[in-house]
Short mmCIF file of C-alpha atoms in Angstrom, two decimals:
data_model
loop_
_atom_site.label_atom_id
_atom_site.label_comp_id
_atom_site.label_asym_id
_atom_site.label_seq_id
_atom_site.Cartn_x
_atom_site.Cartn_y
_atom_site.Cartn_z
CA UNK N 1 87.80 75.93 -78.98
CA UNK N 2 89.55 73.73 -76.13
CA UNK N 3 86.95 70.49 -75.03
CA UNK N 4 87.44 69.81 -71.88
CA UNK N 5 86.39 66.95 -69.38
CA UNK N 6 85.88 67.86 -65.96
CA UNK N 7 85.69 65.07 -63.44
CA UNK N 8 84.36 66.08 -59.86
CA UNK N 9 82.69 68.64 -61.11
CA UNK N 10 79.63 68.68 -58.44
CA UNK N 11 82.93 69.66 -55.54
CA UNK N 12 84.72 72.72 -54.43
CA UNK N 13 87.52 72.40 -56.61
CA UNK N 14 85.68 70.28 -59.56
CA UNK N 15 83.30 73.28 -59.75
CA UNK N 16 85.84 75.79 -59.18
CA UNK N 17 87.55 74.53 -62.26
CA UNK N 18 84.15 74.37 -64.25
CA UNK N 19 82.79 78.42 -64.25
CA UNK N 20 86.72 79.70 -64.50
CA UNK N 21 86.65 77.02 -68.11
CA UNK N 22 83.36 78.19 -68.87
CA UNK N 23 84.89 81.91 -68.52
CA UNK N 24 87.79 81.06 -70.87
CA UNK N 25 85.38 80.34 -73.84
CA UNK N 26 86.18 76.63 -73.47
CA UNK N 27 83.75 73.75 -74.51
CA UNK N 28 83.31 71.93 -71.09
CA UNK N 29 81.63 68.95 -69.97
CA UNK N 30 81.33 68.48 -66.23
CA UNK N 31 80.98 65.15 -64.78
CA UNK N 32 80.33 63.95 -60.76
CA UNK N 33 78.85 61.62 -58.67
CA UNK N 34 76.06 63.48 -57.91
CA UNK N 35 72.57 62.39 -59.82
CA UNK N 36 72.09 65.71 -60.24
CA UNK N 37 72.81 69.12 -60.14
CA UNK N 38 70.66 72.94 -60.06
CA UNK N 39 69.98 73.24 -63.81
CA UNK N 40 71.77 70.66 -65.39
CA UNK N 41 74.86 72.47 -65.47
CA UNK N 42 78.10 73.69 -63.60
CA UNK N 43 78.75 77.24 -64.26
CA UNK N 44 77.03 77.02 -67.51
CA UNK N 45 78.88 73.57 -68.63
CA UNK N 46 76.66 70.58 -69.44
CA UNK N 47 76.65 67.92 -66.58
CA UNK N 48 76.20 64.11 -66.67
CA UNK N 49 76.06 61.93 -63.51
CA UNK N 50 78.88 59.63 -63.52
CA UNK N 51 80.65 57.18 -60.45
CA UNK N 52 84.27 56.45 -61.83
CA UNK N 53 83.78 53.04 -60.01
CA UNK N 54 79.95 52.00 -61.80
CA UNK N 55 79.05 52.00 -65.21
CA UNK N 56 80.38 54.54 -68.03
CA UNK N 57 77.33 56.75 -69.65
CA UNK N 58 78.43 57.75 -73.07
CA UNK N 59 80.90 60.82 -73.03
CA UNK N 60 81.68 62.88 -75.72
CA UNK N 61 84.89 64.11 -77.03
CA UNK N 62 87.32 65.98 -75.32
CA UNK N 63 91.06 67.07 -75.84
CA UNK N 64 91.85 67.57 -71.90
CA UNK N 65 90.33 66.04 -68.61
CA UNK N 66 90.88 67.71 -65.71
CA UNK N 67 90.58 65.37 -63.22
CA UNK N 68 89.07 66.53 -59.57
CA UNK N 69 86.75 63.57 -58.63
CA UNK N 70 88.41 61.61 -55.74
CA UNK N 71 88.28 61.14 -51.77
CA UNK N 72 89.84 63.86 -49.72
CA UNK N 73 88.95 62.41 -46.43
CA UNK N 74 91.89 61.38 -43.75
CA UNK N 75 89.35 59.48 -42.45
CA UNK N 76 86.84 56.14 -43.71
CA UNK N 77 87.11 52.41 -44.42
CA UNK N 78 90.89 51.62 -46.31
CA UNK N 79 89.27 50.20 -49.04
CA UNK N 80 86.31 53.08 -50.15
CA UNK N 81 89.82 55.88 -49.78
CA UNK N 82 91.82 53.40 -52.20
CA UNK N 83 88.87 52.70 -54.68
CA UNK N 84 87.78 56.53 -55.03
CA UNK N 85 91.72 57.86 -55.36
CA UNK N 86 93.53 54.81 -57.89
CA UNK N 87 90.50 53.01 -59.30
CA UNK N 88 88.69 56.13 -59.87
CA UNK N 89 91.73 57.79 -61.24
CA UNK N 90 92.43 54.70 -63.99
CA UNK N 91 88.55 54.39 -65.14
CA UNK N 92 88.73 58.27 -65.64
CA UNK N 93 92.18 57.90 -67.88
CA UNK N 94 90.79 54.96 -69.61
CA UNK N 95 87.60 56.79 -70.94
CA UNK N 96 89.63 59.36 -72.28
CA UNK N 97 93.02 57.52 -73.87
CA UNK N 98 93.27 60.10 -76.59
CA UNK N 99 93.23 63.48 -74.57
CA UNK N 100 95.66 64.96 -72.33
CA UNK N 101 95.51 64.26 -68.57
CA UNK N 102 95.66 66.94 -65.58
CA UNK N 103 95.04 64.67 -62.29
CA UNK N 104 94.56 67.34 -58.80
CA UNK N 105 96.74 65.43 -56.66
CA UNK N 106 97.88 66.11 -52.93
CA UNK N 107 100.87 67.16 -51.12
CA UNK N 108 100.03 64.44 -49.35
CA UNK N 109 101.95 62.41 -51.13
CA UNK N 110 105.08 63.53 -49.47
CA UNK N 111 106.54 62.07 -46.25
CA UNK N 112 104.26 62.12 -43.40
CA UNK N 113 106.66 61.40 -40.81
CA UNK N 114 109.08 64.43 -41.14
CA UNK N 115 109.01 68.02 -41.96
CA UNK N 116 108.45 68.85 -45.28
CA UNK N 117 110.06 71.74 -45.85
CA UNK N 118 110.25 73.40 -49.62
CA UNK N 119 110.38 70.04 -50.62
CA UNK N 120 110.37 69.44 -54.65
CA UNK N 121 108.70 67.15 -56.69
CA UNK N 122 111.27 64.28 -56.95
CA UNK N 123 110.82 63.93 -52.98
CA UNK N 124 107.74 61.90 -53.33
CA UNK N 125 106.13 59.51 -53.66
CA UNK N 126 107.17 57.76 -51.15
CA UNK N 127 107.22 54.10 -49.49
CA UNK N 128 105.48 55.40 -45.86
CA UNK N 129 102.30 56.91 -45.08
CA UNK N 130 100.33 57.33 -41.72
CA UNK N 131 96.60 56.48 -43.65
CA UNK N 132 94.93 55.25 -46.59
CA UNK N 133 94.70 58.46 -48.09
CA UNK N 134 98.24 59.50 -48.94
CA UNK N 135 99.08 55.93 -49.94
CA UNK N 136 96.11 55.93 -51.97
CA UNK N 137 96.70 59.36 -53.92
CA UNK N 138 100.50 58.49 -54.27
CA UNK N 139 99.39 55.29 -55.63
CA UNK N 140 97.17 57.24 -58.29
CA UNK N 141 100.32 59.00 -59.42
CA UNK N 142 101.90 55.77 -60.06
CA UNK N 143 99.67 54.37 -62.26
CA UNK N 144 99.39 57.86 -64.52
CA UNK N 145 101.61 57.92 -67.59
CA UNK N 146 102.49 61.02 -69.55
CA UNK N 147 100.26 63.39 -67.30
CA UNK N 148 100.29 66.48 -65.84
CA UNK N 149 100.43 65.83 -62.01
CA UNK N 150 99.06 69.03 -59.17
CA UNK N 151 100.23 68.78 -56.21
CA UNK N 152 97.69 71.26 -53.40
CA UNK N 153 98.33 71.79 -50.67
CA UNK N 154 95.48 72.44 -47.76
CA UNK N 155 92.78 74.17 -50.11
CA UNK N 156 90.81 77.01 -48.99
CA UNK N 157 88.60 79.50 -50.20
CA UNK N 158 84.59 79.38 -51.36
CA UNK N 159 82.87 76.83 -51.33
CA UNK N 160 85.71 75.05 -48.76
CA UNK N 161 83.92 71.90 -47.67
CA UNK N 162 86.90 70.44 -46.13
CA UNK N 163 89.78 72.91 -44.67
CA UNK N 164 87.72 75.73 -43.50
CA UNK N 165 84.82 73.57 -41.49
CA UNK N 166 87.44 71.56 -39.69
CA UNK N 167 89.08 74.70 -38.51
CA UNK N 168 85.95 76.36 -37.02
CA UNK N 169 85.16 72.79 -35.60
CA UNK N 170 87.54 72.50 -33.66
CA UNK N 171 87.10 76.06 -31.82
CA UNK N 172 85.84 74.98 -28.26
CA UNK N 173 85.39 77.58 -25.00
CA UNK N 174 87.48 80.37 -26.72
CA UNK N 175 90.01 78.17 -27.70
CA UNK N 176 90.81 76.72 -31.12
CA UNK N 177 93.29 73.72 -30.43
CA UNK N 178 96.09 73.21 -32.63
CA UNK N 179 99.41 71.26 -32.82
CA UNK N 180 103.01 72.68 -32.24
CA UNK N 181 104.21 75.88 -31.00
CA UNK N 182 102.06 78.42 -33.99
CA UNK N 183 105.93 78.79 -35.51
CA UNK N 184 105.71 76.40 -37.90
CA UNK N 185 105.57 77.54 -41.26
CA UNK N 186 102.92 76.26 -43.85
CA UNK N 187 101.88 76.35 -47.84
CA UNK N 188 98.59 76.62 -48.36
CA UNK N 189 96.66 76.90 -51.71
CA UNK N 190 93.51 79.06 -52.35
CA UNK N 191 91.20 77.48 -55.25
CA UNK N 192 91.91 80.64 -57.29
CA UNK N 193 95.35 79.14 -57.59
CA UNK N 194 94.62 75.84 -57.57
CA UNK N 195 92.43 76.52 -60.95
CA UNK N 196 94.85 78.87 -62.17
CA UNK N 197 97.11 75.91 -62.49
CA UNK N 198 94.40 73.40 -63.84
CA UNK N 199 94.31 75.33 -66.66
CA UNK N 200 97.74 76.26 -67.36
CA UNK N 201 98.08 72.67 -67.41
CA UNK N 202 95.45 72.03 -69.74
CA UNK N 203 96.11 74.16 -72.76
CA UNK N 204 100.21 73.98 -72.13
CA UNK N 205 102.66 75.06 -72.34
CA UNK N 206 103.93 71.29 -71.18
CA UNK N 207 102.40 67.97 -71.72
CA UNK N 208 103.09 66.09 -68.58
CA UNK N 209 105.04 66.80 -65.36
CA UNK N 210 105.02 67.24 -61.64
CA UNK N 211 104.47 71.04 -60.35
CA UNK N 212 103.61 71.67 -56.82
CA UNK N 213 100.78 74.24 -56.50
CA UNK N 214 100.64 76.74 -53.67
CA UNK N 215 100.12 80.21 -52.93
CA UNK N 216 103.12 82.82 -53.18
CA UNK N 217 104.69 81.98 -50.39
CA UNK N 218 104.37 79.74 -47.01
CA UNK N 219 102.71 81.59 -44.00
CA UNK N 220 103.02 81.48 -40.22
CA UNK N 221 100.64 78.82 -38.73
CA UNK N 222 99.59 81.01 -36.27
CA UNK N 223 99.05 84.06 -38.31
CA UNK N 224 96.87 82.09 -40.48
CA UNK N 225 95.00 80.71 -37.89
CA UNK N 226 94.35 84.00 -36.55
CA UNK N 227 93.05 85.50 -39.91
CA UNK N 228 90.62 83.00 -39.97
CA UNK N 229 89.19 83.50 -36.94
CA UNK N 230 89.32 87.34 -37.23
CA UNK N 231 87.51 86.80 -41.04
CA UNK N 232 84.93 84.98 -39.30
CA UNK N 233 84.67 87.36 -36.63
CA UNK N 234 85.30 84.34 -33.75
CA UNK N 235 86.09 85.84 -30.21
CA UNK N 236 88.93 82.86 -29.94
CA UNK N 237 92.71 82.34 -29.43
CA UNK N 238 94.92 79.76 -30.85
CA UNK N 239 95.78 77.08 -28.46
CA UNK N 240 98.27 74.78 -29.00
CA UNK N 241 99.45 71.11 -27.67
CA UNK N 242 102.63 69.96 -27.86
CA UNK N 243 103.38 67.43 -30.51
CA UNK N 244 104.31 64.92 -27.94
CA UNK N 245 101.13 65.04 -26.20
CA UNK N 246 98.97 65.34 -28.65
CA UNK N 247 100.15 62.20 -30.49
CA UNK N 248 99.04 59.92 -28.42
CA UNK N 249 95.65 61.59 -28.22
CA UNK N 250 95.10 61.50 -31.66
CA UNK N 251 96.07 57.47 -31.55
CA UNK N 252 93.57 57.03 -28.45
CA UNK N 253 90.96 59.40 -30.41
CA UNK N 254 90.90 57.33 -33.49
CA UNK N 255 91.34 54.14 -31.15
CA UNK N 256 87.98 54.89 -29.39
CA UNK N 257 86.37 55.86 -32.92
CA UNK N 258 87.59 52.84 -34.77
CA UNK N 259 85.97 51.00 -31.86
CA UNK N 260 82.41 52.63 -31.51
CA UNK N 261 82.19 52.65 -35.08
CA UNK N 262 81.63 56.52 -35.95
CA UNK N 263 81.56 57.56 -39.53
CA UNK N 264 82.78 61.30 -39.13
CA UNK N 265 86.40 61.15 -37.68
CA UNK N 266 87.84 62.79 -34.10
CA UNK N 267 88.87 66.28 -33.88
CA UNK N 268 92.34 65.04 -33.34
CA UNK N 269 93.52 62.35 -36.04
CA UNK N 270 97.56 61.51 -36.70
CA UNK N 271 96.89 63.28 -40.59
CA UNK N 272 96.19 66.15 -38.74
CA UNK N 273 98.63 65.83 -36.02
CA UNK N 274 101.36 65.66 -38.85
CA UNK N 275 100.45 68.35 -40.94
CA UNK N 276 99.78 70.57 -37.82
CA UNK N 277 102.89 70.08 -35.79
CA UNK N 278 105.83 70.74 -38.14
CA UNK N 279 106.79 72.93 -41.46
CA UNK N 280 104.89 71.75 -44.29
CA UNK N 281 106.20 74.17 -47.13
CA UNK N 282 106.72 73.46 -51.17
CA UNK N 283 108.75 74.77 -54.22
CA UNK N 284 106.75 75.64 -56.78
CA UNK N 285 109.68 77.07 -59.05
CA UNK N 286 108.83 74.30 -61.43
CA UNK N 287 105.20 75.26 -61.78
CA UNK N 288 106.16 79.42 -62.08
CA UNK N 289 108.70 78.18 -64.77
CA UNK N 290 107.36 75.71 -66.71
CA UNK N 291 103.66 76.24 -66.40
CA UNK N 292 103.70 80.11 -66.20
CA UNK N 293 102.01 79.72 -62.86
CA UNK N 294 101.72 83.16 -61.09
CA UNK N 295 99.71 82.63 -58.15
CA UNK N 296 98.51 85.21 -55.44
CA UNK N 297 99.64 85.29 -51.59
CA UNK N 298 97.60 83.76 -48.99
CA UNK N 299 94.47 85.76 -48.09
CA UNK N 300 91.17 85.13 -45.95
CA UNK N 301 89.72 88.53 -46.93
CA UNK N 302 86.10 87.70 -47.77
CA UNK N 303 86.11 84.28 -45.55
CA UNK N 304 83.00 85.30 -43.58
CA UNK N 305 81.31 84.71 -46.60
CA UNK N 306 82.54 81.57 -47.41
#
């Protein structure tokens, strides 16, 4: 029976990861920042409070972590982004030098300031990035050795605490404002696919590598956009600013924000201008060959519920 360790268990992809090891029969131990969860457990596996950046409680054995735990805001003091991401990420490796390592990175990590367009893995990291948060999750590759690196991109699906809420926030009078012209095509990856590769990765076939991790194949920004809203059942129409207009709002938006202090960031930030505006799209041949990775198509069916 597989032990596993899962970090950030008490989030949407942490806990995602949890029930579907649980389901395989797996010995799992769920770990997160939370003091506590309903029950003591996560979809049936044990859980013990633990902050990568405090003190270590005592941890049992385990022959694969699957790492989850980490800051996946765009927005937040430099320093709290870079501590959660790379400090976070080397306590979690340290506690565990004996097991194998699967660390839920970002496609973040690729260039920020140009199209990405079915880029592969050897494209990034790279030496540019428009916040803390890509530098910081690029930077938590770089200190990984001999592990098996995921690279998301824009998760969705239950339990979304991230993707989902910022779409519906920013729906205003009938409108919900994007970037670009709606063209632009996109990769996006549902959980379900996102935990279909965590665990490929954890009981083989390989032992370390690089895979992107998407859905089957990139969508239409604006068709997506529009299945959301039609899910949801929200009487709205895309409406989108041009990239050169709505990059200097973004700068004046986080400008005015930086300045009156806020804690939750603007509608409009440059992360979101840039993965907006332009094709974001991966390869994932490397994770269909090497990992056996067979993931569904993009679908909102069910998203009212989510």
């Amino acid at each position: 029976m597989l032990r596993v360790g899962v970090t950030g268990a008490s989030g949407f992809v942490g806990g995602a990861v949890c029930r579907a090891a649980v389901r395989e029969g797996w010995r799992v131990s769920a770990f997160g920042r939370r003091p506590s969860v309903a029950d003591g457990h996560v979809g049936g596996a044990p859980y013990t409070p633990w902050d990568l950046l405090g003190d270590r409680p005592e941890l049992p054995e385990v022959d694969v972590v699957i790492h989850c735990a980490g800051s996946v805001t765009d927005w937040g003091p430099a320093e709290d982004v870079w501590a959660a991401n790379v400090d976070g990420t080397r306590n979690a490796a340290a506690a565990f030098p004996g097991a194998r390592f699967v660390h839920v990175s970002t496609a973040s990590v690729y260039d920020p300031f140009r199209p990405t367009v079915m880029a592969t893995e050897d494209m990034a990291p790279v030496s540019r990035y428009v916040n803390a948060y890509g530098a910081a999750k690029a930077a938590a590759e770089r200190v990984l050795r001999g592990a098996v690196v995921l690279r998301p991109h824009a998760v969705y699906g239950r339990g979304d605490t991230t993707l989902l809420p910022r779409v519906l926030g920013a729906v205003r009078g009938g409108r919900l404002l994007a970037v670009g012209d709606g063209r632009q095509r996109v990769s996006l990856t549902s959980v379900d696919n996102l935990v279909q590769a965590c665990l490929l990765a954890a009981a083989g076939p390989v032992g370390h590598g690089v895979f992107n991790v998407t859905d089957a194949e990139p969508v239409v920004l604006d068709d997506a956009l529009r299945s959301i809203l039609e899910e949801r059942g929200i009487d709205a129409e895309p409406y989108y600013l041009p990239l050169g207009l709505a990059e200097p709002l973004a700068v004046a938006a986080e400008t005015a924000f930086r300045l009156l202090r806020r804690a939750r960031p603007p509608r409009l930030t440059r992360y979101a201008v840039g993965h907006l505006a332009v094709e974001r799209t991966l390869d994932i041949t490397a994770a269909r060959d090497r990992l056996g990775f067979q993931p569904a198509g993009t679908s909102f069916t069910g998203a009212a519920g989510w």
